[in-house]
mmCIF file of C-alpha atoms and ligand atoms in Angstrom:
data_model
loop_
_atom_site.group_PDB
_atom_site.id
_atom_site.type_symbol
_atom_site.label_atom_id
_atom_site.label_comp_id
_atom_site.label_asym_id
_atom_site.label_seq_id
_atom_site.Cartn_x
_atom_site.Cartn_y
_atom_site.Cartn_z
ATOM 1 C CA MET A 1 0.004 0.030 -0.027
ATOM 2 C CA PRO A 2 1.429 3.486 -0.813
ATOM 3 C CA SER A 3 2.429 5.414 2.324
ATOM 4 C CA LYS A 4 0.615 8.638 2.856
ATOM 5 C CA SER A 5 3.021 11.548 2.544
ATOM 6 C CA LYS A 6 3.348 13.838 5.545
ATOM 7 C CA PRO A 7 1.724 17.318 5.242
ATOM 8 C CA LEU A 8 4.212 20.114 5.031
ATOM 9 C CA PRO A 9 4.376 22.373 8.122
ATOM 10 C CA ILE A 10 2.543 25.585 8.385
ATOM 11 C CA TYR A 11 4.761 28.633 8.660
ATOM 12 C CA ILE A 12 4.111 31.193 11.400
ATOM 13 C CA LEU A 13 6.286 34.204 10.715
ATOM 14 C CA ASN A 14 6.599 37.208 12.974
ATOM 15 C CA GLY A 15 8.218 40.568 12.110
ATOM 16 C CA PRO A 16 9.967 43.387 13.939
ATOM 17 C CA ASN A 17 9.637 43.925 17.691
ATOM 18 C CA LEU A 18 7.497 40.831 18.236
ATOM 19 C CA ASN A 19 10.455 39.284 20.044
ATOM 20 C CA LEU A 20 9.673 41.774 22.810
ATOM 21 C CA LEU A 21 6.172 40.527 23.443
ATOM 22 C CA GLY A 22 5.383 40.140 27.121
ATOM 23 C CA SER A 23 7.255 43.293 28.158
ATOM 24 C CA ARG A 24 6.468 45.556 25.173
ATOM 25 C CA GLU A 25 3.426 47.832 25.717
ATOM 26 C CA PRO A 26 1.466 44.978 27.461
ATOM 27 C CA GLU A 27 -1.627 47.194 27.521
ATOM 28 C CA VAL A 28 -1.534 47.056 23.683
ATOM 29 C CA TYR A 29 -0.034 43.666 22.965
ATOM 30 C CA GLY A 30 -0.839 41.644 26.033
ATOM 31 C CA THR A 31 1.418 39.774 28.430
ATOM 32 C CA ALA A 32 2.007 36.465 26.513
ATOM 33 C CA THR A 33 5.554 36.066 25.293
ATOM 34 C CA LEU A 34 6.364 35.024 21.722
ATOM 35 C CA ALA A 35 7.644 31.702 23.169
ATOM 36 C CA GLU A 36 4.236 31.126 24.807
ATOM 37 C CA ILE A 37 2.466 31.971 21.554
ATOM 38 C CA SER A 38 4.711 29.592 19.686
ATOM 39 C CA ARG A 39 3.873 26.756 22.212
ATOM 40 C CA ARG A 40 0.090 27.468 21.990
ATOM 41 C CA SER A 41 0.138 27.586 18.172
ATOM 42 C CA ALA A 42 2.077 24.329 17.999
ATOM 43 C CA ALA A 43 -0.407 22.647 20.402
ATOM 44 C CA ARG A 44 -3.364 23.870 18.394
ATOM 45 C CA ALA A 45 -1.730 22.784 15.141
ATOM 46 C CA ARG A 46 -1.138 19.331 16.613
ATOM 47 C CA GLY A 47 -4.863 18.963 17.186
ATOM 48 C CA HIS A 48 -5.288 19.455 13.463
ATOM 49 C CA GLY A 49 -2.532 16.921 12.638
ATOM 50 C CA LEU A 50 -0.230 19.906 11.528
ATOM 51 C CA LYS A 51 3.340 20.808 12.354
ATOM 52 C CA VAL A 52 4.474 24.407 12.749
ATOM 53 C CA SER A 53 7.669 26.239 11.661
ATOM 54 C CA PHE A 54 7.507 29.276 13.996
ATOM 55 C CA ARG A 55 10.047 32.147 13.453
ATOM 56 C CA GLN A 56 10.627 35.846 14.240
ATOM 57 C CA SER A 57 12.941 38.347 12.638
ATOM 58 C CA ASN A 58 13.478 42.039 12.903
ATOM 59 C CA HIS A 59 14.785 42.070 9.300
ATOM 60 C CA GLU A 60 12.588 42.445 6.258
ATOM 61 C CA GLY A 61 14.768 40.301 4.057
ATOM 62 C CA ASP A 62 14.589 37.387 6.423
ATOM 63 C CA LEU A 63 10.800 37.462 6.280
ATOM 64 C CA ILE A 64 10.858 37.615 2.483
ATOM 65 C CA ASP A 65 13.370 34.657 2.262
ATOM 66 C CA TRP A 66 11.194 32.559 4.610
ATOM 67 C CA ILE A 67 7.998 33.311 2.595
ATOM 68 C CA HIS A 68 9.964 32.143 -0.508
ATOM 69 C CA GLU A 69 11.017 29.001 1.470
ATOM 70 C CA CYS A 70 7.366 28.344 2.261
ATOM 71 C CA ARG A 71 6.552 28.086 -1.407
ATOM 72 C CA SER A 72 8.276 24.684 -1.473
ATOM 73 C CA SER A 73 8.554 23.674 2.159
ATOM 74 C CA GLY A 74 5.277 24.900 3.719
ATOM 75 C CA SER A 75 1.561 24.254 3.305
ATOM 76 C CA GLY A 76 0.375 27.727 4.223
ATOM 77 C CA LEU A 77 1.301 30.917 6.056
ATOM 78 C CA ILE A 78 0.244 32.750 9.186
ATOM 79 C CA LEU A 79 1.899 36.193 9.142
ATOM 80 C CA ASN A 80 2.291 38.934 11.655
ATOM 81 C CA ALA A 81 4.663 41.282 9.824
ATOM 82 C CA GLY A 82 4.614 43.833 12.675
ATOM 83 C CA ALA A 83 5.072 47.384 11.436
ATOM 84 C CA LEU A 84 6.211 46.025 8.010
ATOM 85 C CA THR A 85 2.555 45.188 7.519
ATOM 86 C CA HIS A 86 1.945 48.941 6.848
ATOM 87 C CA THR A 87 5.050 49.662 4.815
ATOM 88 C CA SER A 88 6.403 46.704 2.923
ATOM 89 C CA ILE A 89 5.391 46.252 -0.725
ATOM 90 C CA ALA A 90 8.204 43.665 -0.906
ATOM 91 C CA ILE A 91 6.460 41.507 1.704
ATOM 92 C CA HIS A 92 3.184 42.036 -0.106
ATOM 93 C CA ASP A 93 4.764 40.860 -3.390
ATOM 94 C CA ALA A 94 6.341 37.774 -1.629
ATOM 95 C CA CYS A 95 2.868 36.871 -0.303
ATOM 96 C CA ARG A 96 1.334 37.309 -3.717
ATOM 97 C CA ALA A 97 3.963 34.906 -5.050
ATOM 98 C CA LEU A 98 3.381 32.262 -2.407
ATOM 99 C CA GLY A 99 0.391 30.550 -4.053
ATOM 100 C CA LYS A 100 -0.764 29.081 -0.712
ATOM 101 C CA PRO A 101 -3.338 30.245 1.832
ATOM 102 C CA ILE A 102 -2.251 33.144 4.107
ATOM 103 C CA VAL A 103 -3.863 34.233 7.342
ATOM 104 C CA GLU A 104 -2.688 37.664 8.514
ATOM 105 C CA VAL A 105 -2.739 38.030 12.307
ATOM 106 C CA HIS A 106 -2.365 40.979 14.669
ATOM 107 C CA LEU A 107 -2.528 41.056 18.359
ATOM 108 C CA SER A 108 -4.008 44.547 18.497
ATOM 109 C CA ASN A 109 -7.060 45.882 16.801
ATOM 110 C CA LEU A 110 -5.524 47.908 13.944
ATOM 111 C CA ALA A 111 -8.793 49.605 12.964
ATOM 112 C CA ALA A 112 -8.975 51.164 16.453
ATOM 113 C CA ARG A 113 -5.452 52.463 16.436
ATOM 114 C CA GLU A 114 -3.480 55.261 14.664
ATOM 115 C CA PRO A 115 -4.475 55.895 11.028
ATOM 116 C CA PHE A 116 -0.954 54.797 9.742
ATOM 117 C CA ARG A 117 -1.873 51.246 11.054
ATOM 118 C CA HIS A 118 -5.132 51.236 9.005
ATOM 119 C CA VAL A 119 -3.300 50.346 5.843
ATOM 120 C CA SER A 120 -2.121 46.660 5.525
ATOM 121 C CA PHE A 121 -0.188 45.632 2.428
ATOM 122 C CA VAL A 122 -0.317 42.093 3.806
ATOM 123 C CA ALA A 123 -4.175 42.122 3.978
ATOM 124 C CA ARG A 124 -4.270 42.809 0.225
ATOM 125 C CA ALA A 125 -2.376 39.541 -0.409
ATOM 126 C CA ALA A 126 -3.875 37.387 2.386
ATOM 127 C CA THR A 127 -6.766 34.955 2.277
ATOM 128 C CA GLY A 128 -8.102 36.553 5.506
ATOM 129 C CA SER A 129 -7.121 38.631 8.627
ATOM 130 C CA ILE A 130 -7.552 38.275 12.352
ATOM 131 C CA ALA A 131 -6.929 41.353 14.573
ATOM 132 C CA GLY A 132 -7.567 42.583 18.048
ATOM 133 C CA LEU A 133 -7.916 39.208 19.813
ATOM 134 C CA GLY A 134 -4.496 39.179 21.439
ATOM 135 C CA ALA A 135 -2.497 35.892 21.528
ATOM 136 C CA HIS A 136 -5.662 33.944 21.037
ATOM 137 C CA GLY A 137 -5.657 35.298 17.451
ATOM 138 C CA TYR A 138 -2.781 32.999 16.607
ATOM 139 C CA GLU A 139 -4.752 29.933 17.684
ATOM 140 C CA LEU A 140 -7.702 31.129 15.667
ATOM 141 C CA ALA A 141 -5.446 31.706 12.738
ATOM 142 C CA VAL A 142 -4.209 28.064 12.978
ATOM 143 C CA ASP A 143 -7.821 26.878 13.039
ATOM 144 C CA ALA A 144 -8.603 29.057 9.947
ATOM 145 C CA LEU A 145 -5.595 27.886 8.116
ATOM 146 C CA ALA A 146 -6.351 24.216 8.920
ATOM 147 C CA ALA A 147 -9.844 24.739 7.524
ATOM 148 C CA LEU A 148 -8.477 26.381 4.381
ATOM 149 C CA LEU A 149 -5.993 23.464 3.862
ATOM 150 C CA GLU A 150 -8.880 20.970 4.222
ATOM 151 C CA GLU A 151 -10.753 22.628 1.323
HETATM 152 C C1 DHK B 201 2.346 44.467 15.744
HETATM 153 C C2 DHK B 201 3.199 45.495 15.550
HETATM 154 O O1 DHK B 201 4.480 45.415 15.921
HETATM 155 C C3 DHK B 201 2.673 46.756 15.072
HETATM 156 O O2 DHK B 201 3.687 47.489 14.341
HETATM 157 C C4 DHK B 201 1.509 46.610 14.224
HETATM 158 C C5 DHK B 201 0.975 44.442 15.333
HETATM 159 C C6 DHK B 201 0.406 45.765 14.986
HETATM 160 C C7 DHK B 201 0.024 43.613 16.140
HETATM 161 O O3 DHK B 201 -0.888 44.110 16.658
HETATM 162 O O4 DHK B 201 0.363 42.389 16.312
HETATM 163 O O5 DHK B 201 0.955 47.917 13.911
#
């Protein structure tokens, strides 16, 4: 009998300053650290039979390289590009070239914040977006991506 090939991991990529979660403006971003979010995301993904590649970088080029890597090595993408969400056409273009489902996630409610956070170049290339639900948003993003991958 042919063996069933293992599903590729989902990529969960995090941009600038998200390494500071837990101590960075907790009233805006909550108290969960990125390590906690990583653990919770992996546990949620396990429940869907999925593995996670969870990463963070403060450098735009790293995020672009990882999105390119996801084209062949990932099944889909959850992306919190931090402030690059609002500025990076290069990340937008990398997302457009991915050809796999993308769920944009933000801890804070961008629509309720400064006008410069109301524009998202990621949202234009994403399948859907989750914002304002804190760390829980990552688990919901895993659920959403799992459902999209089932389709
Ligand atoms: C995280 C950031 O670092 C900000 O630059 C974005 C996003 C919002 C978040 O809410 O997760 O504007």
